[in-house]
Amino acid sequence: MTSAEAGALRRLAPPARRFLAHRKGVLVRLALWSLAESGQAFLVGHAVARSVDEGFLAGDPRRGLLWLGVALVAVLSGARVVRGVFAQLAGVTEPLRDGLVRRAVDRSMARAAPGGPAGTDRAAVSRLTNQVEIARDSFAGLVLTLRSFVFTAAGALLGLLSLHPALLVVVLPPLAAGLALFLVTLRPMAAAQRRALAADEALGDHAASARAALRDLAACGTGPGVERRGADLVADAAAAARTLAGWAAVRTAALGVAGHLPVLALLVAVEWLRGHGVSVGALLGAFTYLVQSLLPALHTLMTALGAAGSRLLVVLDRILGPETEPEPEPETETDRVPVPVPDRVPVPVSVLKSQPGPSTASASAAAFAVDMAAVPAVELRAVTLSYGARAEPVLDALDLCVAPGEHLAVVGPSGIGKSTLTRLVAGTLAPSSGEVRVAGRPVTGRPAAELAALRVLVPQDAYVFSGPVGDNLAYLSTDACRAELDAAVGAFGLGPLVERLGGLDGTVRPAELSPGERQLVALVRAYLSPAPLLLLDEATCHLDPASEARAEEALAGRAGTLVVVAHRLSSAVRADRTLVLDGVRARCGTHAELLDRSSLYRDLAGHWNS
């Protein structure tokens, strides 16, 4: 036994004694049913021996049949004994499971509570689902098999002794050899089981943390490193499972030795036993004891003790043992997920390609410096887009011109192409035909850094990363000063949220924000961006009408052009013009003009008003 296993036994002994001490009544009833099982095992072999020696070989078939009837009654009574055993077993195993669940929940809550250890106990999922069930099943199996082996073996060995002591001389050595070979596997099997459970927890923790940080991983370009780490953890779990399977094979060999050698030894020693006065009936009774009672009980014991015993020890130690933090593994640059810190905005090299800092933005803006009064902010020339060669076009020969500083709303039925339009203008989607220009320059095929200097696209699902509030707000404008951040927070009514998070230096945890709060953070970020064009693709859908109006008014008052995919009629009313997409012919005009000229707009307005 390893020092870790010995320490686990010492830690688990006191709670185990307390658990069993509170269930003395159940244990007594279980022992009484087990005594009945011991008597049954004794009667079966003894009755077979007597039926042969005192009945059939003695010329008294009636007596032989009578003894066989006793053996039959003993066998049939086994069903009643098993039923009684299982009825009492539930009184031990189910309280154990309930106690382990409570312990796992308390441990997880203690970590999450204020003042508890830092971090989230993601391994609690494994404890509550996988490990608690392992503990209950393993404990039930151990109670059944240990009890059965002790009482069945006692009855069978007592029966062999009563038939003839020489039988024990033949049977016991191979049994002991098989048990010894089996015991050799216990220590490495327990270690392999421990490694397998640790690998399972590590893989689950990695999967949970990676799932929660998917957008951060994509934004920071660390996905490949995390993927490699996950592949390594999968490989570790597979290696642990293979090691466990290897020792299980060795244990199977031990079971073969203990389960077959006693019978072979008895067959080989028949002549010697007959010479020492062992009768034919005693030999048949000995075979009955081996085949019907002793060897099945031994086989079950070795299987349960080897597999269930080691699993139970490891699992109970992980659930009930002291909480320890795992040793940190050496971390490489590719494995590390960038976490924003208060004095630095998290803009890795991979992100700079799509979200430039001040120097990149300034260079790009200088390269595309134009007279904004002379060219449209957004221009679409006969733009057509189809998702597939034979698919109906989502946008068909669309012409659009948006003046610098204009506030344009886009409306239309769901699926008509509003989001497609914003992606075309943002340059993330290329048209099937036609041309899209922003600030007088084509956007199709233009480098991401140049596009980022010209426009900001805010989608419906707002991106917020784990880090300081100020870093989230200034993500697209790294040179924004404290006063600018405070002014933007006030303009969007974000003060209560910022105060709740601990100020601009407080920490944002995306999972703890509502969808509307995440959208407000993203809108303030876009507001602070130096890009002259803002594209909002239903980026206010999770806001209440008052918050939406406040946000759009602040964005419309910002220097630059605003294009909004409208979520409510009020967005169209506030806009300078509204573009109506109907799949046949797009119309553009003011709210009053469209009410007069567009039946679809009138229908949408009626739907919104209702």
XYZ file of C-alpha atoms in Angstrom:
610
model
C 0.000 0.000 0.000
C 1.340 3.435 -0.944
C 1.757 6.228 1.580
C -1.064 8.091 -0.153
C -3.378 5.111 0.263
C -2.324 4.658 3.889
C -3.011 8.345 4.522
C -6.377 8.030 2.813
C -7.278 5.074 5.029
C -6.307 7.024 8.147
C -8.425 9.993 7.044
C -11.407 7.861 6.118
C -11.385 5.564 9.164
C -13.050 8.003 11.642
C -15.956 9.022 9.381
C -16.425 5.378 8.367
C -16.693 4.313 12.020
C -19.181 7.093 12.742
C -21.238 6.171 9.679
C -21.435 2.483 10.653
C -22.046 3.264 14.347
C -25.279 5.063 13.441
C -26.564 1.994 11.549
C -26.089 -0.827 14.027
C -29.643 -2.099 13.582
C -29.235 -2.473 9.819
C -25.876 -4.211 10.262
C -27.297 -6.680 12.791
C -30.174 -7.610 10.474
C -27.707 -7.940 7.594
C -25.545 -10.284 9.691
C -28.547 -12.471 10.558
C -29.450 -12.903 6.905
C -25.795 -13.683 6.197
C -25.822 -16.427 8.860
C -28.736 -17.947 7.004
C -26.636 -17.858 3.824
C -23.795 -19.608 5.671
C -26.155 -22.354 6.819
C -27.480 -22.728 3.292
C -23.943 -23.195 1.918
C -23.208 -25.845 4.559
C -26.425 -27.766 3.936
C -26.078 -28.029 0.141
C -22.724 -29.861 0.112
C -23.427 -31.858 3.241
C -26.775 -33.080 1.910
C -25.200 -34.178 -1.398
C -22.506 -36.160 0.445
C -25.048 -37.854 2.722
C -27.393 -38.663 -0.149
C -24.592 -40.590 -1.879
C -22.942 -42.302 1.104
C -26.022 -43.040 3.236
C -28.552 -43.296 0.459
C -27.697 -44.446 -3.040
C -24.390 -46.276 -2.314
C -25.901 -47.835 0.824
C -28.821 -49.250 -1.165
C -31.369 -46.834 0.310
C -32.603 -44.626 -2.540
C -35.404 -43.169 -0.421
C -32.851 -41.837 2.049
C -30.766 -40.540 -0.828
C -33.723 -38.709 -2.308
C -34.569 -37.293 1.101
C -31.100 -35.784 1.434
C -31.324 -34.414 -2.120
C -34.634 -32.844 -1.104
C -32.839 -31.128 1.773
C -30.247 -29.837 -0.691
C -33.031 -28.578 -2.992
C -34.748 -26.736 -0.142
C -31.431 -25.145 0.794
C -30.888 -23.992 -2.793
C -34.416 -22.616 -3.134
C -34.129 -20.773 0.155
C -31.257 -18.790 -1.371
C -33.739 -16.528 -3.162
C -35.354 -15.557 0.116
C -31.959 -14.939 1.684
C -30.840 -12.728 -1.224
C -34.067 -10.753 -1.014
C -33.545 -10.139 2.694
C -29.934 -9.103 2.150
C -30.826 -6.553 -0.529
C -33.628 -5.142 1.601
C -31.133 -4.350 4.346
C -28.426 -3.216 1.926
C -30.433 -0.154 0.864
C -30.395 1.030 4.474
C -26.606 1.335 4.261
C -25.867 2.415 0.693
C -28.483 5.147 0.175
C -27.529 7.122 3.326
C -23.922 6.924 2.126
C -24.861 8.374 -1.248
C -26.915 11.177 0.356
C -24.048 12.055 2.683
C -21.538 12.165 -0.167
C -23.811 14.413 -2.227
C -24.178 16.798 0.706
C -20.418 16.812 1.220
C -19.728 17.516 -2.464
C -22.282 20.348 -2.553
C -20.993 21.881 0.692
C -17.443 21.731 -0.614
C -18.371 23.433 -3.869
C -20.457 26.101 -2.111
C -17.613 26.799 0.322
C -15.330 27.555 -2.622
C -17.887 29.841 -4.251
C -18.926 31.675 -1.066
C -17.292 35.008 -0.166
C -14.161 34.344 1.786
C -13.822 30.847 0.381
C -10.945 29.590 -1.750
C -10.542 31.429 -5.027
C -11.842 29.937 -8.226
C -14.714 27.715 -9.266
C -14.828 24.078 -8.205
C -15.573 22.660 -11.648
C -14.578 19.179 -10.437
C -17.782 19.248 -8.353
C -19.682 18.152 -11.466
C -17.599 14.982 -11.631
C -18.065 14.394 -7.902
C -21.837 14.818 -7.974
C -22.448 12.698 -11.066
C -19.673 10.211 -11.689
C -17.827 9.825 -8.407
C -20.815 9.642 -6.054
C -22.357 6.905 -8.186
C -19.017 5.062 -8.238
C -18.864 5.280 -4.441
C -22.408 4.015 -3.933
C -22.098 1.132 -6.393
C -18.642 0.190 -5.124
C -19.729 0.278 -1.496
C -22.812 -1.823 -2.216
C -20.712 -4.334 -4.134
C -18.152 -4.554 -1.332
C -20.783 -5.066 1.364
C -22.468 -7.792 -0.667
C -19.325 -9.655 -1.648
C -17.407 -9.360 1.616
C -20.419 -10.498 3.591
C -21.152 -13.290 1.128
C -17.565 -14.515 1.003
C -17.065 -14.520 4.779
C -20.254 -16.387 5.599
C -20.333 -18.614 2.509
C -16.659 -19.534 2.888
C -17.207 -20.258 6.572
C -20.072 -22.582 5.748
C -18.224 -24.293 2.891
C -14.945 -24.776 4.786
C -16.830 -26.062 7.801
C -18.622 -28.474 5.495
C -15.311 -29.701 3.974
C -13.903 -30.198 7.442
C -16.976 -32.139 8.498
C -16.689 -34.423 5.461
C -12.946 -35.115 5.885
C -9.944 -32.937 6.996
C -7.867 -34.223 4.070
C -10.088 -32.259 1.705
C -8.824 -29.007 3.175
C -5.217 -30.113 2.583
C -5.948 -30.386 -1.154
C -8.210 -27.353 -1.601
C -6.606 -24.632 0.528
C -3.107 -24.320 -1.177
C -4.389 -23.391 -4.672
C -6.956 -21.057 -3.129
C -4.201 -19.311 -1.185
C -2.008 -19.083 -4.315
C -4.794 -17.437 -6.295
C -5.498 -14.977 -3.481
C -1.803 -14.110 -3.187
C -1.546 -13.407 -6.919
C -4.654 -11.285 -6.652
C -3.332 -9.268 -3.706
C -0.235 -8.350 -5.732
C -2.458 -6.360 -8.116
C -4.234 -4.292 -5.461
C -1.598 -1.620 -4.996
C -0.896 -0.777 -8.671
C -4.603 -1.091 -9.461
C -5.463 1.532 -6.841
C -2.752 3.855 -8.175
C -4.034 3.406 -11.736
C -7.587 4.118 -10.574
C -6.416 7.294 -8.848
C -4.656 8.491 -12.001
C -7.722 7.719 -14.107
C -10.000 9.763 -11.848
C -7.522 12.649 -11.724
C -7.277 12.613 -15.531
C -11.080 12.619 -15.778
C -11.339 15.645 -13.469
C -8.565 17.519 -15.272
C -10.217 16.936 -18.650
C -13.614 18.053 -17.341
C -12.140 21.186 -15.767
C -10.310 22.082 -18.973
C -13.442 21.547 -21.085
C -15.553 23.712 -18.754
C -13.029 26.573 -18.638
C -12.474 26.468 -22.407
C -16.212 26.510 -23.110
C -16.680 29.558 -20.888
C -13.854 31.415 -22.646
C -14.525 30.516 -26.287
C -14.899 34.094 -27.461
C -11.829 35.229 -25.515
C -9.829 32.383 -27.019
C -10.903 33.356 -30.515
C -10.244 37.050 -29.930
C -6.827 36.511 -28.362
C -5.680 33.885 -30.832
C -4.915 31.278 -28.141
C -7.323 28.649 -29.409
C -4.628 26.383 -30.912
C -2.710 26.283 -27.634
C -5.829 25.421 -25.647
C -6.696 22.805 -28.263
C -3.268 21.225 -27.865
C -3.701 21.246 -24.106
C -7.061 19.497 -24.487
C -5.524 16.898 -26.794
C -2.801 16.244 -24.206
C -5.424 15.779 -21.486
C -7.395 13.369 -23.677
C -4.185 11.424 -24.318
C -3.453 11.331 -20.575
C -6.948 10.054 -19.833
C -6.614 7.379 -22.528
C -3.204 6.304 -21.172
C -4.621 6.041 -17.653
C -7.515 3.957 -18.956
C -5.116 1.620 -20.801
C -3.000 1.155 -17.653
C -6.126 0.377 -15.676
C -7.189 -2.157 -18.310
C -3.750 -3.809 -18.188
C -3.940 -4.419 -14.464
C -7.496 -5.636 -14.903
C -6.106 -8.300 -17.271
C -3.585 -9.386 -14.619
C -6.411 -9.616 -12.126
C -8.375 -11.794 -14.526
C -5.436 -14.197 -14.593
C -5.455 -14.285 -10.784
C -9.155 -15.079 -10.873
C -8.455 -17.973 -13.223
C -5.838 -19.413 -10.876
C -8.056 -19.158 -7.801
C -11.198 -20.279 -9.610
C -9.908 -23.370 -11.452
C -6.851 -24.778 -9.666
C -8.788 -26.007 -6.582
C -11.097 -28.094 -8.779
C -8.164 -29.475 -10.797
C -6.246 -30.258 -7.612
C -9.229 -32.109 -6.218
C -9.557 -34.160 -9.403
C -5.847 -35.024 -9.410
C -5.907 -35.992 -5.741
C -8.946 -38.295 -5.940
C -6.874 -41.479 -5.702
C -4.825 -40.110 -2.804
C -7.967 -38.987 -0.996
C -9.632 -42.365 -1.485
C -6.563 -43.961 0.044
C -6.974 -41.774 3.123
C -10.549 -42.810 3.710
C -12.482 -40.132 1.827
C -15.747 -41.570 0.572
C -17.326 -41.063 -2.819
C -20.102 -39.019 -1.248
C -17.560 -36.808 0.524
C -15.800 -36.210 -2.808
C -19.063 -35.236 -4.471
C -19.900 -33.008 -1.513
C -16.461 -31.370 -1.778
C -17.007 -30.658 -5.477
C -20.412 -29.239 -4.626
C -18.912 -26.926 -2.014
C -16.306 -25.704 -4.489
C -18.511 -25.255 -7.527
C -21.697 -24.018 -5.845
C -20.399 -21.943 -2.943
C -16.717 -21.378 -2.292
C -15.324 -20.591 -5.760
C -18.210 -18.319 -6.866
C -17.923 -16.381 -3.611
C -14.155 -16.102 -4.019
C -14.494 -14.977 -7.643
C -17.011 -12.303 -6.681
C -14.855 -11.155 -3.787
C -11.727 -10.785 -5.891
C -13.623 -8.924 -8.606
C -15.282 -6.521 -6.189
C -12.312 -5.995 -3.889
C -9.978 -5.368 -6.786
C -12.169 -3.029 -8.813
C -14.760 -1.644 -6.411
C -12.439 -1.529 -3.410
C -9.747 0.576 -5.050
C -12.325 2.827 -6.697
C -14.148 3.324 -3.410
C -10.984 4.261 -1.533
C -9.903 6.766 -4.170
C -13.340 8.325 -4.637
C -14.064 8.675 -0.932
C -10.677 10.283 -0.407
C -11.407 12.829 -3.161
C -14.881 13.642 -1.815
C -14.274 13.474 1.936
C -10.557 14.227 2.084
C -9.049 17.666 2.726
C -9.275 20.127 -0.133
C -5.954 20.599 -1.795
C -5.040 22.680 -4.785
C -3.325 20.740 -7.592
C 0.288 21.437 -8.339
C 0.522 24.020 -11.125
C 1.887 22.595 -14.326
C 4.559 24.408 -16.325
C 2.773 26.893 -18.543
C 3.821 27.803 -22.035
C 3.055 31.004 -23.873
C 0.654 29.231 -26.213
C -1.226 27.578 -23.340
C -1.817 30.850 -21.494
C -5.160 32.552 -22.037
C -4.534 36.322 -21.899
C -6.384 37.899 -18.972
C -6.763 41.662 -19.028
C -5.015 43.575 -16.247
C -5.965 47.037 -14.978
C -2.989 48.893 -16.445
C -3.002 47.318 -19.899
C -5.672 46.793 -22.538
C -5.514 43.156 -23.740
C -4.723 43.558 -27.422
C -2.441 40.681 -28.499
C -0.733 40.693 -31.893
C -3.394 38.422 -33.380
C -6.134 40.865 -32.405
C -4.312 43.909 -33.739
C -4.903 42.592 -37.237
C -8.638 43.108 -36.841
C -8.848 45.678 -34.012
C -5.966 48.150 -34.356
C -4.636 50.341 -31.603
C -4.220 54.093 -31.996
C -1.080 53.945 -34.133
C -2.559 51.420 -36.598
C -5.842 53.261 -36.758
C -4.117 56.584 -37.368
C -1.949 55.162 -40.135
C -4.928 53.528 -41.837
C -7.043 56.639 -41.516
C -4.238 58.713 -42.959
C -3.893 56.321 -45.880
C -7.579 56.689 -46.657
C -7.933 60.368 -45.847
C -10.721 61.747 -48.006
C -12.955 64.722 -48.097
C -15.915 63.313 -46.142
C -18.166 66.021 -47.436
C -17.407 65.026 -51.043
C -17.937 61.257 -50.940
C -20.681 59.118 -49.373
C -19.970 57.415 -46.062
C -21.525 54.206 -47.435
C -22.284 53.429 -51.059
C -23.713 50.241 -52.601
C -23.712 49.946 -56.380
C -26.013 47.222 -57.810
C -25.074 44.878 -55.003
C -26.392 41.321 -55.300
C -25.699 38.490 -52.872
C -26.769 34.846 -53.096
C -25.773 32.042 -50.706
C -25.146 29.509 -53.442
C -25.092 29.469 -57.251
C -28.736 28.436 -57.614
C -30.118 30.134 -54.515
C -32.480 33.093 -54.690
C -30.582 36.341 -54.041
C -30.912 37.771 -50.531
C -30.119 41.216 -51.901
C -30.755 41.872 -55.581
C -29.142 44.813 -57.423
C -29.380 47.045 -54.343
C -28.311 50.688 -54.701
C -27.780 52.755 -51.558
C -26.031 55.991 -50.655
C -25.569 57.115 -47.039
C -24.228 60.617 -46.478
C -21.483 61.345 -43.926
C -22.980 61.919 -40.469
C -26.353 60.452 -41.478
C -28.397 58.209 -39.182
C -29.938 55.365 -41.231
C -32.295 52.679 -39.908
C -32.779 49.363 -41.729
C -36.073 47.473 -41.333
C -37.708 44.445 -42.902
C -39.112 41.009 -42.091
C -36.922 38.432 -40.414
C -34.526 36.743 -42.838
C -34.897 39.449 -45.511
C -31.175 40.354 -45.511
C -30.685 43.071 -42.874
C -27.738 41.341 -41.159
C -26.334 40.431 -44.570
C -26.360 44.111 -45.486
C -24.370 45.100 -42.378
C -21.819 42.351 -43.052
C -21.404 43.544 -46.643
C -20.817 47.123 -45.485
C -18.421 45.921 -42.774
C -16.414 44.018 -45.384
C -16.750 40.640 -43.677
C -18.885 39.341 -46.544
C -18.217 39.790 -50.268
C -21.112 40.458 -52.688
C -21.865 38.071 -55.523
C -21.854 41.090 -57.832
C -21.743 44.850 -57.511
C -19.529 47.022 -55.334
C -19.578 48.175 -51.701
C -17.667 51.349 -50.767
C -17.016 52.940 -47.375
C -15.573 56.467 -47.348
C -15.140 56.230 -51.105
C -13.008 53.065 -51.095
C -14.059 49.459 -51.924
C -14.198 47.256 -48.816
C -14.116 43.842 -50.490
C -10.743 42.190 -50.006
C -9.343 45.080 -47.964
C -7.049 44.150 -45.020
C -8.816 43.810 -41.690
C -6.660 46.490 -40.049
C -7.721 49.058 -42.649
C -11.393 48.100 -42.316
C -11.220 48.367 -38.514
C -10.045 51.968 -38.860
C -13.168 52.813 -40.879
C -16.051 50.973 -39.232
C -17.235 49.172 -36.104
C -19.826 46.391 -36.338
C -21.762 45.597 -33.146
C -23.716 42.326 -33.506
C -26.746 41.167 -31.566
C -24.593 38.941 -29.318
C -22.306 41.449 -27.655
C -18.706 40.487 -26.942
C -17.523 41.173 -23.389
C -14.326 39.649 -22.023
C -13.183 38.848 -18.503
C -11.160 41.782 -17.237
C -11.389 45.350 -15.880
C -14.429 47.444 -16.771
C -12.255 50.203 -18.200
C -10.413 47.796 -20.493
C -13.714 46.498 -21.846
C -14.990 50.005 -22.584
C -11.724 51.265 -24.120
C -11.034 48.107 -26.095
C -11.331 49.932 -29.460
C -9.857 53.214 -28.232
C -6.822 52.466 -26.106
C -5.923 56.148 -25.751
C -9.267 57.112 -24.180
C -8.680 59.036 -20.947
C -10.520 58.610 -17.674
C -12.710 61.651 -18.294
C -13.835 60.289 -21.672
C -14.727 56.956 -20.102
C -16.713 58.658 -17.345
C -18.559 60.823 -19.894
C -19.456 57.798 -22.034
C -20.659 55.862 -18.985
C -22.909 58.788 -18.075
C -24.221 59.223 -21.617
C -25.402 55.592 -21.768
C -26.690 55.384 -18.189
C -24.108 52.737 -17.374
C -23.223 54.261 -14.000
C -25.167 51.787 -11.776
C -23.598 48.797 -13.538
C -20.072 50.217 -13.316
C -20.608 51.016 -9.640
C -21.893 47.502 -8.991
C -18.809 46.020 -10.629
C -16.469 48.131 -8.495
C -15.796 51.098 -10.770
C -13.729 51.266 -13.924
C -11.038 49.160 -12.240
C -13.571 46.522 -11.185
C -13.665 43.137 -12.858
C -16.162 42.124 -15.534
C -17.279 38.498 -15.498
C -19.350 37.979 -18.675
C -21.421 35.153 -17.211
C -22.630 37.459 -14.425
C -23.949 40.146 -16.812
C -27.371 40.100 -18.395
C -27.614 40.225 -22.204
C -28.731 43.866 -21.992
C -25.793 44.813 -19.777
C -23.381 43.175 -22.198
C -24.947 45.118 -25.056
C -24.538 48.415 -23.185
C -20.844 47.689 -22.603
C -20.386 46.910 -26.308
C -22.264 50.080 -27.329
C -20.083 52.284 -25.102
C -17.037 50.599 -26.612
C -18.284 51.425 -30.125
C -19.106 54.991 -29.033
C -15.490 55.536 -27.925
C -14.040 54.062 -31.115
C -12.376 56.522 -33.533
C -13.947 54.733 -36.525
C -16.245 57.107 -38.503
C -18.910 54.447 -39.254
C -20.933 52.477 -36.701
C -23.019 49.472 -37.772
C -25.512 48.129 -35.203
C -27.044 44.775 -36.137
C -29.959 44.665 -33.658
C -27.371 45.540 -31.025
C -30.102 47.011 -28.764
C -32.556 44.102 -28.899
C -32.000 43.211 -25.205
C -32.477 46.780 -23.962
C -35.728 48.246 -22.722
C -37.189 51.037 -24.909
C -35.876 53.853 -22.688
C -32.333 52.448 -22.622
C -32.459 51.849 -26.362
C -33.535 55.442 -27.042
C -30.808 56.808 -24.779
C -28.134 54.668 -26.459
C -29.198 55.541 -30.009
C -29.385 59.244 -29.211
C -25.869 59.133 -27.777
C -24.552 57.252 -30.814
C -26.354 59.558 -33.238
C -24.801 62.580 -31.491
C -21.331 61.143 -31.982
C -19.271 62.471 -34.910
C -19.717 59.968 -37.718
C -22.307 57.891 -39.548
C -24.714 55.485 -37.850
C -26.476 52.538 -39.535
C -28.908 50.657 -37.266
C -30.812 47.453 -37.987
C -33.988 48.479 -36.153
C -35.497 46.313 -33.448
C -38.393 48.689 -32.688
C -40.378 51.277 -34.651
C -38.892 54.010 -32.450
C -35.462 53.356 -33.998
C -36.852 54.112 -37.443
C -38.652 57.210 -36.190
C -35.444 58.583 -34.639
C -33.383 57.963 -37.808
C -32.824 60.564 -40.509
C -33.908 57.994 -43.105
C -35.065 54.392 -43.093
C -34.257 51.662 -45.618
C -37.056 49.103 -46.068
C -35.976 45.704 -47.435
C -38.859 43.655 -48.803
C -37.042 41.137 -51.015
C -38.397 42.721 -54.219
C -37.700 46.436 -54.196
C -35.935 48.371 -51.468
C -37.347 51.754 -50.500
C -35.601 54.515 -48.584
C -37.059 57.649 -47.036
C -38.158 59.329 -43.850
C -40.689 57.794 -41.510
C -43.509 59.936 -42.880
C -42.537 59.297 -46.506
C -42.429 55.521 -46.031
C -45.794 55.443 -44.308
C -47.170 56.998 -47.458
C -45.158 55.032 -50.063
C -44.442 51.578 -48.569
C -47.202 49.114 -47.712
C -44.647 46.826 -46.016
C -43.464 49.672 -43.787
C -47.076 50.454 -42.868
C -47.576 46.784 -41.972
C -44.401 46.740 -39.882
C -45.408 49.968 -38.143
C -48.809 48.505 -37.377
C -47.205 45.341 -36.019
C -44.827 47.341 -33.832
C -47.590 49.593 -32.540
C -49.810 46.621 -31.692
